[in-house]
mmCIF file of N, CA and C in Angstrom:
data_model
loop_
_atom_site.group_PDB
_atom_site.id
_atom_site.type_symbol
_atom_site.label_atom_id
_atom_site.label_comp_id
_atom_site.label_asym_id
_atom_site.label_seq_id
_atom_site.Cartn_x
_atom_site.Cartn_y
_atom_site.Cartn_z
ATOM 1 N N MET S 204 327.867 134.190 86.413
ATOM 2 C CA MET S 204 327.302 135.429 86.912
ATOM 3 C C MET S 204 327.679 135.575 88.388
ATOM 4 N N PRO S 205 328.192 136.739 88.828
ATOM 5 C CA PRO S 205 328.557 136.931 90.218
ATOM 6 C C PRO S 205 327.349 136.804 91.131
ATOM 7 N N ALA S 206 327.595 136.403 92.349
ATOM 8 C CA ALA S 206 326.510 136.170 93.309
ATOM 9 C C ALA S 206 325.696 137.413 93.573
ATOM 10 N N GLU S 207 326.309 138.609 93.562
ATOM 11 C CA GLU S 207 325.547 139.817 93.858
ATOM 12 C C GLU S 207 324.529 140.150 92.774
ATOM 13 N N ASN S 208 324.623 139.517 91.607
ATOM 14 C CA ASN S 208 323.656 139.756 90.543
ATOM 15 C C ASN S 208 322.494 138.784 90.593
ATOM 16 N N SER S 209 322.586 137.757 91.395
ATOM 17 C CA SER S 209 321.495 136.802 91.551
ATOM 18 C C SER S 209 320.397 137.450 92.376
ATOM 19 N N GLN S 210 319.147 137.333 91.938
ATOM 20 C CA GLN S 210 318.063 138.057 92.592
ATOM 21 C C GLN S 210 317.006 137.125 93.167
ATOM 22 N N THR S 211 317.347 136.367 94.181
ATOM 23 C CA THR S 211 316.340 135.543 94.834
ATOM 24 C C THR S 211 315.844 136.203 96.092
ATOM 25 N N GLU S 212 316.594 137.121 96.644
ATOM 26 C CA GLU S 212 316.162 137.877 97.812
ATOM 27 C C GLU S 212 315.793 139.280 97.359
ATOM 28 N N SER S 213 315.253 140.064 98.259
ATOM 29 C CA SER S 213 314.779 141.394 97.906
ATOM 30 C C SER S 213 315.890 142.426 98.054
ATOM 31 N N ASP S 214 316.905 142.352 97.193
ATOM 32 C CA ASP S 214 318.002 143.300 97.257
ATOM 33 C C ASP S 214 318.071 144.202 96.033
ATOM 34 N N GLY S 215 317.009 144.329 95.275
ATOM 35 C CA GLY S 215 316.923 145.293 94.193
ATOM 36 C C GLY S 215 317.364 144.795 92.839
ATOM 37 N N PHE S 216 317.294 145.714 91.863
ATOM 38 C CA PHE S 216 317.695 145.412 90.500
ATOM 39 C C PHE S 216 319.203 145.264 90.428
ATOM 40 N N SER S 217 319.658 144.337 89.622
ATOM 41 C CA SER S 217 321.092 144.220 89.366
ATOM 42 C C SER S 217 321.476 145.287 88.334
ATOM 43 N N ALA S 218 322.760 145.522 88.202
ATOM 44 C CA ALA S 218 323.248 146.485 87.208
ATOM 45 C C ALA S 218 322.828 146.057 85.804
ATOM 46 N N GLU S 219 322.854 144.739 85.542
ATOM 47 C CA GLU S 219 322.455 144.226 84.231
ATOM 48 C C GLU S 219 320.970 144.483 83.960
ATOM 49 N N GLU S 220 320.133 144.298 84.992
ATOM 50 C CA GLU S 220 318.694 144.545 84.823
ATOM 51 C C GLU S 220 318.424 146.023 84.559
ATOM 52 N N ARG S 221 319.108 146.897 85.291
ATOM 53 C CA ARG S 221 318.942 148.343 85.064
ATOM 54 C C ARG S 221 319.351 148.713 83.635
ATOM 55 N N ALA S 222 320.461 148.180 83.180
ATOM 56 C CA ALA S 222 320.933 148.471 81.822
ATOM 57 C C ALA S 222 319.946 147.952 80.786
ATOM 58 N N ALA S 223 319.412 146.760 81.004
ATOM 59 C CA ALA S 223 318.444 146.191 80.060
ATOM 60 C C ALA S 223 317.171 147.034 80.000
ATOM 61 N N MET S 224 316.723 147.522 81.138
ATOM 62 C CA MET S 224 315.515 148.361 81.140
ATOM 63 C C MET S 224 315.753 149.679 80.399
ATOM 64 N N LYS S 225 316.923 150.260 80.572
ATOM 65 C CA LYS S 225 317.246 151.497 79.852
ATOM 66 C C LYS S 225 317.315 151.234 78.354
ATOM 67 N N GLU S 226 317.905 150.109 77.973
ATOM 68 C CA GLU S 226 317.971 149.752 76.554
ATOM 69 C C GLU S 226 316.572 149.553 75.981
ATOM 70 N N ARG S 227 315.710 148.877 76.746
ATOM 71 C CA ARG S 227 314.343 148.640 76.274
ATOM 72 C C ARG S 227 313.592 149.953 76.108
ATOM 73 N N ALA S 228 313.758 150.875 77.035
ATOM 74 C CA ALA S 228 313.105 152.181 76.922
ATOM 75 C C ALA S 228 313.583 152.904 75.667
ATOM 76 N N ALA S 229 314.874 152.827 75.376
ATOM 77 C CA ALA S 229 315.407 153.461 74.164
ATOM 78 C C ALA S 229 314.831 152.808 72.909
ATOM 79 N N GLU S 230 314.701 151.473 72.924
ATOM 80 C CA GLU S 230 314.102 150.768 71.781
ATOM 81 C C GLU S 230 312.661 151.216 71.566
ATOM 82 N N LEU S 231 311.927 151.329 72.647
ATOM 83 C CA LEU S 231 310.523 151.745 72.532
ATOM 84 C C LEU S 231 310.409 153.162 71.975
ATOM 85 N N ARG S 232 311.257 154.061 72.449
ATOM 86 C CA ARG S 232 311.230 155.441 71.943
ATOM 87 C C ARG S 232 311.553 155.469 70.450
ATOM 88 N N ALA S 233 312.445 154.593 70.016
ATOM 89 C CA ALA S 233 312.830 154.541 68.608
ATOM 90 C C ALA S 233 311.689 154.043 67.719
ATOM 91 N N GLU S 234 310.699 153.363 68.309
ATOM 92 C CA GLU S 234 309.565 152.855 67.533
ATOM 93 C C GLU S 234 308.589 153.953 67.130
ATOM 94 N N GLY S 235 308.747 155.138 67.663
ATOM 95 C CA GLY S 235 307.847 156.223 67.318
ATOM 96 C C GLY S 235 306.916 156.564 68.467
ATOM 97 N N LYS S 236 305.799 157.209 68.123
ATOM 98 C CA LYS S 236 304.885 157.751 69.136
ATOM 99 C C LYS S 236 304.345 156.688 70.088
ATOM 100 N N LYS S 237 303.890 155.567 69.548
ATOM 101 C CA LYS S 237 303.338 154.509 70.398
ATOM 102 C C LYS S 237 304.422 153.925 71.293
ATOM 103 N N GLY S 238 305.597 153.713 70.725
ATOM 104 C CA GLY S 238 306.717 153.198 71.507
ATOM 105 C C GLY S 238 307.167 154.189 72.567
ATOM 106 N N ALA S 239 307.133 155.480 72.225
ATOM 107 C CA ALA S 239 307.531 156.510 73.184
ATOM 108 C C ALA S 239 306.575 156.526 74.375
ATOM 109 N N LYS S 240 305.292 156.292 74.111
ATOM 110 C CA LYS S 240 304.309 156.251 75.202
ATOM 111 C C LYS S 240 304.612 155.084 76.146
ATOM 112 N N LYS S 241 304.956 153.925 75.560
ATOM 113 C CA LYS S 241 305.325 152.770 76.383
ATOM 114 C C LYS S 241 306.593 153.053 77.175
ATOM 115 N N ALA S 242 307.557 153.695 76.539
ATOM 116 C CA ALA S 242 308.807 154.022 77.220
ATOM 117 C C ALA S 242 308.549 154.989 78.366
ATOM 118 N N ASP S 243 307.662 155.954 78.143
ATOM 119 C CA ASP S 243 307.318 156.894 79.207
ATOM 120 C C ASP S 243 306.628 156.173 80.366
ATOM 121 N N GLY S 244 305.780 155.201 80.045
ATOM 122 C CA GLY S 244 305.120 154.411 81.090
ATOM 123 C C GLY S 244 306.127 153.613 81.888
ATOM 124 N N LEU S 245 307.076 153.010 81.200
ATOM 125 C CA LEU S 245 308.135 152.254 81.870
ATOM 126 C C LEU S 245 308.938 153.168 82.784
ATOM 127 N N GLN S 246 309.296 154.340 82.270
ATOM 128 C CA GLN S 246 310.078 155.273 83.080
ATOM 129 C C GLN S 246 309.278 155.737 84.303
ATOM 130 N N ALA S 247 307.984 155.959 84.135
ATOM 131 C CA ALA S 247 307.139 156.367 85.262
ATOM 132 C C ALA S 247 307.103 155.287 86.334
ATOM 133 N N VAL S 248 307.029 154.022 85.915
ATOM 134 C CA VAL S 248 307.040 152.907 86.875
ATOM 135 C C VAL S 248 308.379 152.855 87.604
ATOM 136 N N LEU S 249 309.465 152.959 86.871
ATOM 137 C CA LEU S 249 310.794 152.912 87.493
ATOM 138 C C LEU S 249 310.991 154.084 88.458
ATOM 139 N N ASP S 250 310.491 155.259 88.092
ATOM 140 C CA ASP S 250 310.583 156.419 88.980
ATOM 141 C C ASP S 250 309.745 156.212 90.240
ATOM 142 N N SER S 251 308.554 155.634 90.065
ATOM 143 C CA SER S 251 307.686 155.351 91.205
ATOM 144 C C SER S 251 308.360 154.375 92.169
ATOM 145 N N ILE S 252 308.966 153.342 91.621
ATOM 146 C CA ILE S 252 309.658 152.344 92.438
ATOM 147 C C ILE S 252 310.845 152.991 93.164
ATOM 148 N N ALA S 253 311.575 153.852 92.480
ATOM 149 C CA ALA S 253 312.762 154.485 93.064
ATOM 150 C C ALA S 253 312.420 155.353 94.272
ATOM 151 N N LYS S 254 311.207 155.878 94.332
ATOM 152 C CA LYS S 254 310.789 156.752 95.433
ATOM 153 C C LYS S 254 310.349 155.988 96.678
ATOM 154 N N MET S 255 310.219 154.677 96.573
ATOM 155 C CA MET S 255 309.715 153.878 97.698
ATOM 156 C C MET S 255 310.783 153.673 98.773
ATOM 157 N N ALA S 256 310.314 153.355 99.972
ATOM 158 C CA ALA S 256 311.209 152.968 101.059
ATOM 159 C C ALA S 256 311.956 151.703 100.626
ATOM 160 N N PRO S 257 313.144 151.462 101.150
ATOM 161 C CA PRO S 257 313.962 150.329 100.690
ATOM 162 C C PRO S 257 313.243 148.975 100.683
ATOM 163 N N GLU S 258 312.485 148.652 101.717
ATOM 164 C CA GLU S 258 311.807 147.345 101.763
ATOM 165 C C GLU S 258 310.752 147.231 100.665
ATOM 166 N N ASP S 259 309.967 148.306 100.484
ATOM 167 C CA ASP S 259 308.944 148.316 99.433
ATOM 168 C C ASP S 259 309.589 148.309 98.054
ATOM 169 N N ARG S 260 310.653 149.091 97.906
ATOM 170 C CA ARG S 260 311.335 149.182 96.607
ATOM 171 C C ARG S 260 311.872 147.813 96.183
ATOM 172 N N ALA S 261 312.468 147.089 97.108
ATOM 173 C CA ALA S 261 313.013 145.769 96.780
ATOM 174 C C ALA S 261 311.906 144.830 96.307
ATOM 175 N N LEU S 262 310.756 144.842 96.984
ATOM 176 C CA LEU S 262 309.629 144.007 96.544
ATOM 177 C C LEU S 262 309.106 144.463 95.185
ATOM 178 N N ALA S 263 308.936 145.762 95.014
ATOM 179 C CA ALA S 263 308.407 146.295 93.752
ATOM 180 C C ALA S 263 309.317 145.964 92.580
ATOM 181 N N GLU S 264 310.624 146.020 92.802
ATOM 182 C CA GLU S 264 311.569 145.681 91.740
ATOM 183 C C GLU S 264 311.423 144.226 91.318
ATOM 184 N N ARG S 265 311.296 143.333 92.280
ATOM 185 C CA ARG S 265 311.145 141.914 91.962
ATOM 186 C C ARG S 265 309.802 141.658 91.271
ATOM 187 N N VAL S 266 308.749 142.328 91.723
ATOM 188 C CA VAL S 266 307.441 142.190 91.061
ATOM 189 C C VAL S 266 307.564 142.673 89.621
ATOM 190 N N HIS S 267 308.218 143.803 89.415
ATOM 191 C CA HIS S 267 308.385 144.349 88.066
ATOM 192 C C HIS S 267 309.084 143.348 87.151
ATOM 193 N N VAL S 268 310.159 142.771 87.633
ATOM 194 C CA VAL S 268 310.903 141.793 86.829
ATOM 195 C C VAL S 268 310.015 140.579 86.527
ATOM 196 N N ALA S 269 309.310 140.072 87.531
ATOM 197 C CA ALA S 269 308.465 138.887 87.341
ATOM 198 C C ALA S 269 307.338 139.165 86.353
ATOM 199 N N VAL S 270 306.669 140.304 86.493
ATOM 200 C CA VAL S 270 305.535 140.616 85.616
ATOM 201 C C VAL S 270 306.007 140.846 84.187
ATOM 202 N N THR S 271 307.049 141.647 84.006
ATOM 203 C CA THR S 271 307.485 141.961 82.639
ATOM 204 C C THR S 271 308.096 140.757 81.932
ATOM 205 N N ALA S 272 308.722 139.862 82.684
ATOM 206 C CA ALA S 272 309.284 138.651 82.068
ATOM 207 C C ALA S 272 308.184 137.654 81.725
ATOM 208 N N THR S 273 307.167 137.581 82.569
ATOM 209 C CA THR S 273 306.083 136.618 82.365
ATOM 210 C C THR S 273 305.100 137.077 81.297
ATOM 211 N N ALA S 274 304.803 138.366 81.284
ATOM 212 C CA ALA S 274 303.806 138.900 80.350
ATOM 213 C C ALA S 274 304.342 140.168 79.678
ATOM 214 N N PRO S 275 305.282 140.004 78.738
ATOM 215 C CA PRO S 275 305.868 141.182 78.087
ATOM 216 C C PRO S 275 304.851 141.989 77.275
ATOM 217 N N GLU S 276 303.690 141.397 77.008
ATOM 218 C CA GLU S 276 302.657 142.134 76.271
ATOM 219 C C GLU S 276 301.973 143.196 77.131
ATOM 220 N N LEU S 277 302.139 143.123 78.452
ATOM 221 C CA LEU S 277 301.567 144.143 79.331
ATOM 222 C C LEU S 277 302.446 145.386 79.300
ATOM 223 N N SER S 278 301.816 146.542 79.355
ATOM 224 C CA SER S 278 302.545 147.806 79.330
ATOM 225 C C SER S 278 302.672 148.379 80.734
ATOM 226 N N PRO S 279 303.893 148.626 81.178
ATOM 227 C CA PRO S 279 304.065 149.262 82.487
ATOM 228 C C PRO S 279 303.524 150.690 82.446
ATOM 229 N N LYS S 280 302.894 151.097 83.515
ATOM 230 C CA LYS S 280 302.395 152.464 83.666
ATOM 231 C C LYS S 280 302.143 152.695 85.139
ATOM 232 N N THR S 281 301.959 153.928 85.529
ATOM 233 C CA THR S 281 301.583 154.160 86.914
ATOM 234 C C THR S 281 300.066 154.286 86.985
ATOM 235 N N TRP S 282 299.533 153.880 88.114
ATOM 236 C CA TRP S 282 298.090 153.894 88.355
ATOM 237 C C TRP S 282 297.917 154.375 89.783
ATOM 238 N N TYR S 283 297.363 155.567 89.930
ATOM 239 C CA TYR S 283 297.283 156.204 91.249
ATOM 240 C C TYR S 283 298.675 156.302 91.881
ATOM 241 N N GLY S 284 299.673 156.511 91.044
ATOM 242 C CA GLY S 284 301.044 156.644 91.510
ATOM 243 C C GLY S 284 301.750 155.339 91.816
ATOM 244 N N MET S 285 301.091 154.215 91.557
ATOM 245 C CA MET S 285 301.661 152.902 91.860
ATOM 246 C C MET S 285 302.095 152.210 90.570
ATOM 247 N N PRO S 286 303.114 151.354 90.644
ATOM 248 C CA PRO S 286 303.493 150.565 89.466
ATOM 249 C C PRO S 286 302.339 149.649 89.063
ATOM 250 N N ALA S 287 302.008 149.671 87.788
ATOM 251 C CA ALA S 287 300.906 148.861 87.290
ATOM 252 C C ALA S 287 301.240 148.376 85.889
ATOM 253 N N TYR S 288 300.464 147.392 85.428
ATOM 254 C CA TYR S 288 300.719 146.766 84.139
ATOM 255 C C TYR S 288 299.380 146.588 83.446
ATOM 256 N N ALA S 289 299.271 147.169 82.240
ATOM 257 C CA ALA S 289 298.001 147.224 81.528
ATOM 258 C C ALA S 289 298.024 146.354 80.281
ATOM 259 N N ASN S 290 296.816 145.910 79.883
ATOM 260 C CA ASN S 290 296.681 145.120 78.667
ATOM 261 C C ASN S 290 296.680 146.038 77.447
ATOM 262 N N GLU S 291 296.498 145.459 76.265
ATOM 263 C CA GLU S 291 296.546 146.243 75.024
ATOM 264 C C GLU S 291 295.436 147.279 74.931
ATOM 265 N N ASP S 292 294.353 147.100 75.702
ATOM 266 C CA ASP S 292 293.256 148.078 75.738
ATOM 267 C C ASP S 292 293.523 149.201 76.731
ATOM 268 N N GLY S 293 294.674 149.135 77.413
ATOM 269 C CA GLY S 293 295.028 150.150 78.391
ATOM 270 C C GLY S 293 294.431 149.916 79.774
ATOM 271 N N LYS S 294 293.763 148.772 79.963
ATOM 272 C CA LYS S 294 293.155 148.465 81.258
ATOM 273 C C LYS S 294 294.182 147.795 82.165
ATOM 274 N N VAL S 295 294.277 148.300 83.375
ATOM 275 C CA VAL S 295 295.227 147.741 84.342
ATOM 276 C C VAL S 295 294.779 146.346 84.744
ATOM 277 N N LEU S 296 295.707 145.396 84.649
ATOM 278 C CA LEU S 296 295.454 144.027 85.106
ATOM 279 C C LEU S 296 296.000 143.822 86.509
ATOM 280 N N VAL S 297 297.197 144.338 86.746
ATOM 281 C CA VAL S 297 297.860 144.103 88.029
ATOM 282 C C VAL S 297 298.601 145.366 88.453
ATOM 283 N N ALA S 298 298.602 145.602 89.770
ATOM 284 C CA ALA S 298 299.304 146.763 90.324
ATOM 285 C C ALA S 298 299.978 146.366 91.629
ATOM 286 N N PHE S 299 301.044 147.058 91.945
ATOM 287 C CA PHE S 299 301.760 146.852 93.206
ATOM 288 C C PHE S 299 301.470 148.052 94.094
ATOM 289 N N LYS S 300 300.885 147.815 95.251
ATOM 290 C CA LYS S 300 300.602 148.891 96.206
ATOM 291 C C LYS S 300 301.575 148.750 97.365
ATOM 292 N N ASN S 301 302.513 149.680 97.454
ATOM 293 C CA ASN S 301 303.524 149.591 98.503
ATOM 294 C C ASN S 301 302.963 150.029 99.849
ATOM 295 N N SER S 302 303.470 149.409 100.895
ATOM 296 C CA SER S 302 302.958 149.663 102.238
ATOM 297 C C SER S 302 303.132 151.117 102.659
ATOM 298 N N GLY S 303 304.161 151.776 102.185
ATOM 299 C CA GLY S 303 304.392 153.166 102.557
ATOM 300 C C GLY S 303 303.382 154.132 101.972
ATOM 301 N N LYS S 304 302.739 153.769 100.874
ATOM 302 C CA LYS S 304 301.791 154.683 100.224
ATOM 303 C C LYS S 304 300.612 155.017 101.129
ATOM 304 N N PHE S 305 300.080 154.007 101.798
ATOM 305 C CA PHE S 305 298.926 154.226 102.668
ATOM 306 C C PHE S 305 299.234 153.863 104.117
ATOM 307 N N ASN S 306 300.538 153.757 104.426
ATOM 308 C CA ASN S 306 300.993 153.455 105.779
ATOM 309 C C ASN S 306 300.341 152.185 106.327
ATOM 310 N N THR S 307 300.413 151.123 105.525
ATOM 311 C CA THR S 307 299.825 149.846 105.909
ATOM 312 C C THR S 307 300.908 148.865 106.349
ATOM 313 N N ARG S 308 300.485 147.766 106.920
ATOM 314 C CA ARG S 308 301.393 146.772 107.478
ATOM 315 C C ARG S 308 302.208 146.036 106.409
ATOM 316 N N TYR S 309 301.658 145.865 105.218
ATOM 317 C CA TYR S 309 302.335 145.116 104.168
ATOM 318 C C TYR S 309 301.965 145.664 102.796
ATOM 319 N N SER S 310 302.814 145.399 101.835
ATOM 320 C CA SER S 310 302.546 145.751 100.438
ATOM 321 C C SER S 310 301.603 144.711 99.856
ATOM 322 N N THR S 311 300.927 145.072 98.769
ATOM 323 C CA THR S 311 300.023 144.116 98.133
ATOM 324 C C THR S 311 300.219 144.091 96.624
ATOM 325 N N LEU S 312 299.961 142.923 96.062
ATOM 326 C CA LEU S 312 299.885 142.724 94.625
ATOM 327 C C LEU S 312 298.402 142.606 94.333
ATOM 328 N N GLU S 313 297.881 143.533 93.535
ATOM 329 C CA GLU S 313 296.439 143.599 93.328
ATOM 330 C C GLU S 313 296.077 143.416 91.860
ATOM 331 N N PHE S 314 295.080 142.577 91.634
ATOM 332 C CA PHE S 314 294.582 142.322 90.292
ATOM 333 C C PHE S 314 293.250 143.035 90.121
ATOM 334 N N GLN S 315 293.066 143.657 88.973
ATOM 335 C CA GLN S 315 291.840 144.400 88.692
ATOM 336 C C GLN S 315 290.869 143.541 87.896
ATOM 337 N N ASP S 316 289.681 144.065 87.646
ATOM 338 C CA ASP S 316 288.626 143.257 87.019
ATOM 339 C C ASP S 316 288.942 142.828 85.592
ATOM 340 N N ALA S 317 289.916 143.439 84.941
ATOM 341 C CA ALA S 317 290.307 143.013 83.586
ATOM 342 C C ALA S 317 291.139 141.720 83.624
ATOM 343 N N ALA S 318 291.627 141.346 84.810
ATOM 344 C CA ALA S 318 292.431 140.118 84.949
ATOM 345 C C ALA S 318 291.519 138.896 84.889
ATOM 346 N N ASN S 319 291.996 137.845 84.247
ATOM 347 C CA ASN S 319 291.209 136.613 84.085
ATOM 348 C C ASN S 319 291.444 135.653 85.251
ATOM 349 N N LEU S 320 291.087 136.086 86.441
ATOM 350 C CA LEU S 320 291.278 135.241 87.612
ATOM 351 C C LEU S 320 289.968 134.607 88.086
ATOM 352 N N ASP S 321 288.891 134.848 87.370
ATOM 353 C CA ASP S 321 287.574 134.344 87.777
ATOM 354 C C ASP S 321 287.616 132.851 88.065
ATOM 355 N N ASP S 322 287.061 132.482 89.219
ATOM 356 C CA ASP S 322 287.018 131.081 89.628
ATOM 357 C C ASP S 322 285.765 130.878 90.465
ATOM 358 N N GLY S 323 284.656 130.577 89.796
ATOM 359 C CA GLY S 323 283.394 130.392 90.508
ATOM 360 C C GLY S 323 282.778 131.713 90.902
ATOM 361 N N ASP S 324 282.183 131.748 92.079
ATOM 362 C CA ASP S 324 281.494 132.951 92.549
ATOM 363 C C ASP S 324 282.363 133.838 93.433
ATOM 364 N N MET S 325 283.566 133.363 93.795
ATOM 365 C CA MET S 325 284.435 134.143 94.666
ATOM 366 C C MET S 325 285.894 133.739 94.447
ATOM 367 N N TRP S 326 286.805 134.738 94.376
ATOM 368 C CA TRP S 326 288.227 134.451 94.204
ATOM 369 C C TRP S 326 289.038 135.634 94.734
ATOM 370 N N PRO S 327 290.272 135.393 95.141
ATOM 371 C CA PRO S 327 291.107 136.482 95.654
ATOM 372 C C PRO S 327 291.637 137.359 94.521
ATOM 373 N N VAL S 328 291.756 138.643 94.796
ATOM 374 C CA VAL S 328 292.324 139.570 93.818
ATOM 375 C C VAL S 328 293.430 140.429 94.425
ATOM 376 N N SER S 329 293.710 140.252 95.707
ATOM 377 C CA SER S 329 294.755 141.011 96.378
ATOM 378 C C SER S 329 295.576 140.061 97.242
ATOM 379 N N TYR S 330 296.898 140.210 97.147
ATOM 380 C CA TYR S 330 297.800 139.315 97.856
ATOM 381 C C TYR S 330 298.810 140.136 98.652
ATOM 382 N N ALA S 331 298.942 139.842 99.935
ATOM 383 C CA ALA S 331 299.924 140.517 100.772
ATOM 384 C C ALA S 331 301.323 140.026 100.407
ATOM 385 N N LEU S 332 302.265 140.960 100.367
ATOM 386 C CA LEU S 332 303.669 140.633 100.098
ATOM 387 C C LEU S 332 304.522 141.203 101.228
ATOM 388 N N GLN S 333 305.224 140.324 101.929
ATOM 389 C CA GLN S 333 306.111 140.806 102.986
ATOM 390 C C GLN S 333 307.575 140.560 102.666
ATOM 391 N N LYS S 334 307.865 139.454 101.992
ATOM 392 C CA LYS S 334 309.241 139.109 101.661
ATOM 393 C C LYS S 334 309.258 138.359 100.334
ATOM 394 N N TRP S 335 310.269 138.616 99.529
ATOM 395 C CA TRP S 335 310.402 137.934 98.237
ATOM 396 C C TRP S 335 311.171 136.640 98.443
ATOM 397 N N SER S 336 310.694 135.586 97.831
ATOM 398 C CA SER S 336 311.361 134.292 97.882
ATOM 399 C C SER S 336 311.069 133.572 96.575
ATOM 400 N N PRO S 337 311.751 132.465 96.298
ATOM 401 C CA PRO S 337 311.440 131.704 95.087
ATOM 402 C C PRO S 337 309.976 131.240 95.057
ATOM 403 N N ALA S 338 309.419 130.887 96.209
ATOM 404 C CA ALA S 338 308.013 130.458 96.252
ATOM 405 C C ALA S 338 307.078 131.614 95.928
ATOM 406 N N VAL S 339 307.384 132.794 96.451
ATOM 407 C CA VAL S 339 306.565 133.977 96.155
ATOM 408 C C VAL S 339 306.670 134.310 94.670
ATOM 409 N N GLU S 340 307.888 134.268 94.144
ATOM 410 C CA GLU S 340 308.084 134.556 92.725
ATOM 411 C C GLU S 340 307.268 133.594 91.861
ATOM 412 N N GLN S 341 307.294 132.317 92.182
ATOM 413 C CA GLN S 341 306.542 131.325 91.414
ATOM 414 C C GLN S 341 305.047 131.600 91.462
ATOM 415 N N LYS S 342 304.529 131.980 92.627
ATOM 416 C CA LYS S 342 303.098 132.282 92.773
ATOM 417 C C LYS S 342 302.726 133.512 91.946
ATOM 418 N N VAL S 343 303.576 134.541 91.980
ATOM 419 C CA VAL S 343 303.318 135.754 91.192
ATOM 420 C C VAL S 343 303.301 135.409 89.708
ATOM 421 N N ILE S 344 304.252 134.618 89.258
ATOM 422 C CA ILE S 344 304.308 134.211 87.850
ATOM 423 C C ILE S 344 303.043 133.458 87.462
ATOM 424 N N GLU S 345 302.614 132.520 88.294
ATOM 425 C CA GLU S 345 301.393 131.762 88.009
ATOM 426 C C GLU S 345 300.175 132.670 87.933
ATOM 427 N N LEU S 346 300.059 133.609 88.862
ATOM 428 C CA LEU S 346 298.917 134.531 88.870
ATOM 429 C C LEU S 346 298.908 135.420 87.632
ATOM 430 N N VAL S 347 300.074 135.924 87.260
ATOM 431 C CA VAL S 347 300.163 136.795 86.084
ATOM 432 C C VAL S 347 299.818 136.015 84.822
ATOM 433 N N LYS S 348 300.328 134.789 84.705
ATOM 434 C CA LYS S 348 299.983 133.948 83.543
ATOM 435 C C LYS S 348 298.480 133.734 83.447
ATOM 436 N N THR S 349 297.842 133.460 84.568
ATOM 437 C CA THR S 349 296.397 133.265 84.578
ATOM 438 C C THR S 349 295.675 134.570 84.240
ATOM 439 N N ALA S 350 296.142 135.665 84.791
ATOM 440 C CA ALA S 350 295.491 136.965 84.584
ATOM 441 C C ALA S 350 295.473 137.376 83.125
ATOM 442 N N VAL S 351 296.540 137.051 82.375
ATOM 443 C CA VAL S 351 296.612 137.459 80.975
ATOM 444 C C VAL S 351 296.044 136.424 80.016
ATOM 445 N N SER S 352 295.697 135.242 80.520
ATOM 446 C CA SER S 352 295.221 134.171 79.633
ATOM 447 C C SER S 352 293.843 134.456 79.069
#
C-alpha cells in the first residue's frame, strides 16, 4: 500500500476508504427501506464531515473510521448536525463535536447516556481531541468497545 494511503496522521480519508464507504452506502440502499435509512445516515455523516474546517475534518474522518471499524453495529447519523453513531434502538452512543461548530478551542468525542461507560459514581463522557495519533486511535477504540458492550 502506498504511503499516502496510510492513515496514522490526520490527513483525511484515503481514496480506498472513500470508495469503500460509497460501496457500503450502495449495499445498504439495496437492502431496502431499512438499509436506505442507514445509507442516508451514513451520507449525512459524510456530508457533515465534508463541511468542517480542514483540522476538524481530518479528526472527524479518523474518528469515523475508528468507530465504524470497531462497532459496525452502530448506525452513523447526524445529531444536532454532528457526526454521531447510534445503537439498534436509535439512541446515540457517541458523537464528534468539531471545534468550529461552537467556536471552541478543541474538538470533542462525546459519549451519551446510552453508552456503557459507567464506572462507580463518576466517569468521563467527553474527551478533547487535538491531534490524531496511534495512541489516540487506540483510546478511541477502547472507549467505543466499552460503550457498546
